[in-house]
């Protein structure tokens, strides 16, 4: 079974600074998806960024980028130029490619606060 | 605009009540999910439907009864719930297998309080 580990329960960053959220995972599969989801207090789970395991290039979405180390099974999220609206709970998640109904496996999440 | 719509947004019910949570999507996705989420915790998978058939039941108590009447709708029927069932219930959809881009699309959730 796949597992996702987020070992930091909370982090804080100064507005306009950069912060990195850590995530490791364990799997025996060679092809899979990794995600970072954001859940603000308004509660809807929003996709931040996606990485396909077969792609070596790290995904980027505007201020958000990942450092994907497949051999180390590490998938960290870097948020540049942090904004107050980035304050939320962030979940790292894994999903198998195979299987018509494969589930999303979440890490425990990290609460990010942004100081003005 | 959210493409996965959940109703109601808030629900308060007594332990003897029967109620339903509804989820609707028009994304053409054939995998639909129910998750339960407690405060400050990750979502926990309850059920998965694939092509309108129940494919995963994560040992959920029978007081929760899912239903998928068609490819756009997913219901969660609630009966004789306990106060510890109070939580945010999230519906999600996804394209199947190698189709699409792999992510699950979530609704805004239904906040359930059991008195």
Coordinates of N, CA and C in Angstrom, one line a residue, chain A residues 31 33 35 37 39 41-47 50 52 89 91 95-109 111, chain B residues 2 9-10 31 33 35 37 40-43 45 48 50 55-56 58 88 94-98 101-104 106-109 111:
Chain A
X31 N 4.7 4.2 -12.1 CA 4.0 5.3 -12.7 C 2.9 5.7 -11.8
X33 N 0.8 9.6 -10.0 CA 0.6 11.0 -9.9 C 0.9 11.5 -8.5
X35 N 0.4 15.1 -6.1 CA -0.3 16.4 -6.1 C 0.0 17.1 -4.8
X37 N -2.5 19.7 -2.7 CA -3.8 20.4 -2.6 C -3.8 21.4 -1.5
X39 N -6.3 23.6 1.1 CA -7.6 23.7 1.7 C -7.7 24.9 2.6
X41 N -9.6 27.9 4.9 CA -10.7 27.8 5.9 C -12.1 27.7 5.2
X42 N -12.2 28.2 4.0 CA -13.5 28.1 3.3 C -13.8 26.7 2.9
X43 N -12.8 25.8 3.0 CA -12.9 24.4 3.0 C -12.8 23.6 1.7
X44 N -13.0 24.3 0.6 CA -12.9 23.5 -0.7 C -11.5 23.1 -0.9
X45 N -11.3 21.9 -1.3 CA -9.9 21.3 -1.6 C -9.6 21.8 -3.1
X46 N -8.5 22.5 -3.2 CA -8.1 23.1 -4.5 C -6.8 22.5 -4.9
X47 N -6.7 22.1 -6.2 CA -5.4 21.6 -6.7 C -4.4 22.7 -6.9
X50 N 0.4 19.5 -10.0 CA 0.4 18.1 -10.3 C 1.8 17.7 -10.9
X52 N 3.5 14.2 -12.8 CA 3.4 12.8 -13.3 C 4.8 12.2 -13.1
X89 N -4.4 25.0 4.8 CA -3.8 23.7 5.1 C -3.4 23.1 3.7
X91 N -2.1 19.7 1.6 CA -2.0 18.2 1.6 C -1.2 17.8 0.4
X95 N -1.7 9.3 -6.2 CA -2.7 8.5 -6.9 C -2.1 7.6 -7.9
X96 N -2.5 6.4 -7.9 CA -2.0 5.4 -8.9 C -2.6 5.8 -10.3
X97 N -1.8 5.5 -11.3 CA -2.3 5.7 -12.7 C -3.2 4.6 -13.1
X98 N -2.9 3.4 -12.7 CA -3.7 2.2 -13.1 C -4.9 2.1 -12.2
X99 N -5.9 1.5 -12.7 CA -7.1 1.3 -12.0 C -8.1 2.4 -12.3
X100 N -9.3 2.0 -12.7 CA -10.3 3.0 -13.2 C -10.7 3.9 -12.0
X101 N -10.5 3.4 -10.8 CA -11.1 4.2 -9.7 C -10.1 4.4 -8.6
X102 N -8.9 4.5 -9.0 CA -7.8 4.6 -7.9 C -8.1 5.7 -7.0
X103 N -7.8 5.5 -5.7 CA -8.1 6.5 -4.7 C -6.9 7.5 -4.6
X104 N -7.2 8.6 -3.9 CA -6.2 9.6 -3.6 C -5.8 9.3 -2.2
X105 N -4.5 9.1 -2.0 CA -3.9 8.9 -0.6 C -3.3 10.2 -0.1
X106 N -3.7 10.7 1.0 CA -3.3 12.0 1.5 C -2.2 11.8 2.6
X107 N -1.4 12.8 2.7 CA -0.5 13.0 3.9 C -1.4 13.6 5.0
X108 N -0.8 13.8 6.2 CA -1.5 14.4 7.3 C -1.8 15.9 7.1
X109 N -1.1 16.5 6.2 CA -1.3 17.9 6.0 C -0.4 18.8 6.8
X111 N -0.3 23.0 8.2 CA -1.0 24.3 8.2 C 0.1 25.4 8.0
Chain B
X2 N -17.5 26.2 -9.2 CA -17.1 24.8 -8.9 C -17.9 23.9 -9.9
X9 N -25.0 22.6 2.0 CA -23.7 23.1 2.5 C -23.6 22.8 4.0
X10 N -24.7 22.9 4.7 CA -24.8 22.6 6.1 C -26.0 21.8 6.4
X31 N -15.5 8.2 -12.3 CA -15.1 7.8 -11.0 C -15.6 8.9 -10.0
X33 N -16.3 9.8 -5.7 CA -15.8 9.5 -4.4 C -16.6 10.2 -3.3
X35 N -15.6 11.3 0.6 CA -14.6 11.4 1.7 C -15.2 12.0 2.9
X37 N -14.1 14.2 6.4 CA -12.9 14.9 6.9 C -13.3 15.6 8.2
X40 N -8.8 19.7 10.8 CA -7.3 19.6 10.8 C -6.8 18.2 10.5
X41 N -7.6 17.4 9.8 CA -7.2 16.1 9.5 C -7.3 15.9 8.0
X42 N -6.6 14.9 7.4 CA -6.8 14.7 5.9 C -8.1 14.0 5.7
X43 N -8.7 14.1 4.5 CA -9.9 13.4 4.2 C -9.7 11.9 4.2
X45 N -11.2 8.2 2.9 CA -12.0 7.7 1.9 C -13.1 6.8 2.5
X48 N -16.1 4.5 -3.3 CA -15.7 4.9 -4.6 C -16.7 4.2 -5.6
X50 N -17.3 3.5 -9.7 CA -16.7 3.5 -11.0 C -17.8 3.1 -12.0
X55 N -17.3 0.3 -6.2 CA -16.1 -0.5 -6.3 C -15.3 -0.5 -5.1
X56 N -15.4 0.4 -4.2 CA -14.6 0.4 -3.0 C -15.5 0.9 -1.8
X58 N -14.8 1.4 2.2 CA -13.7 1.3 3.1 C -14.3 0.9 4.5
X88 N -17.0 17.1 7.9 CA -17.2 17.7 6.6 C -17.2 16.5 5.6
X94 N -13.2 12.1 -10.8 CA -12.0 12.0 -11.5 C -12.2 11.2 -12.8
X95 N -11.4 11.5 -13.8 CA -11.4 10.7 -15.0 C -10.8 9.4 -14.6
X96 N -11.1 8.4 -15.3 CA -10.6 7.0 -15.0 C -9.3 6.7 -15.6
X97 N -8.5 6.0 -14.9 CA -7.3 5.4 -15.4 C -6.3 6.4 -16.0
X98 N -5.9 6.2 -17.3 CA -5.0 7.0 -18.0 C -5.7 8.2 -18.7
X101 N -6.1 14.1 -16.4 CA -4.8 14.5 -15.8 C -4.6 14.0 -14.4
X102 N -5.4 13.1 -14.0 CA -5.2 12.3 -12.8 C -5.8 12.9 -11.5
X103 N -6.0 14.2 -11.5 CA -6.4 14.7 -10.2 C -7.9 14.5 -9.9
X104 N -8.2 14.5 -8.6 CA -9.6 14.5 -8.2 C -10.1 16.0 -8.1
X106 N -12.8 18.3 -6.3 CA -13.6 18.3 -5.1 C -14.8 19.3 -5.1
X107 N -15.9 18.9 -4.5 CA -16.9 19.9 -4.2 C -16.6 20.7 -3.0
X108 N -17.4 21.6 -2.6 CA -17.2 22.5 -1.5 C -17.4 21.8 -0.2
X109 N -18.1 20.6 -0.2 CA -18.4 19.9 1.0 C -19.7 20.2 1.6
X111 N -21.2 20.3 5.5 CA -20.8 20.3 6.9 C -22.0 19.6 7.7

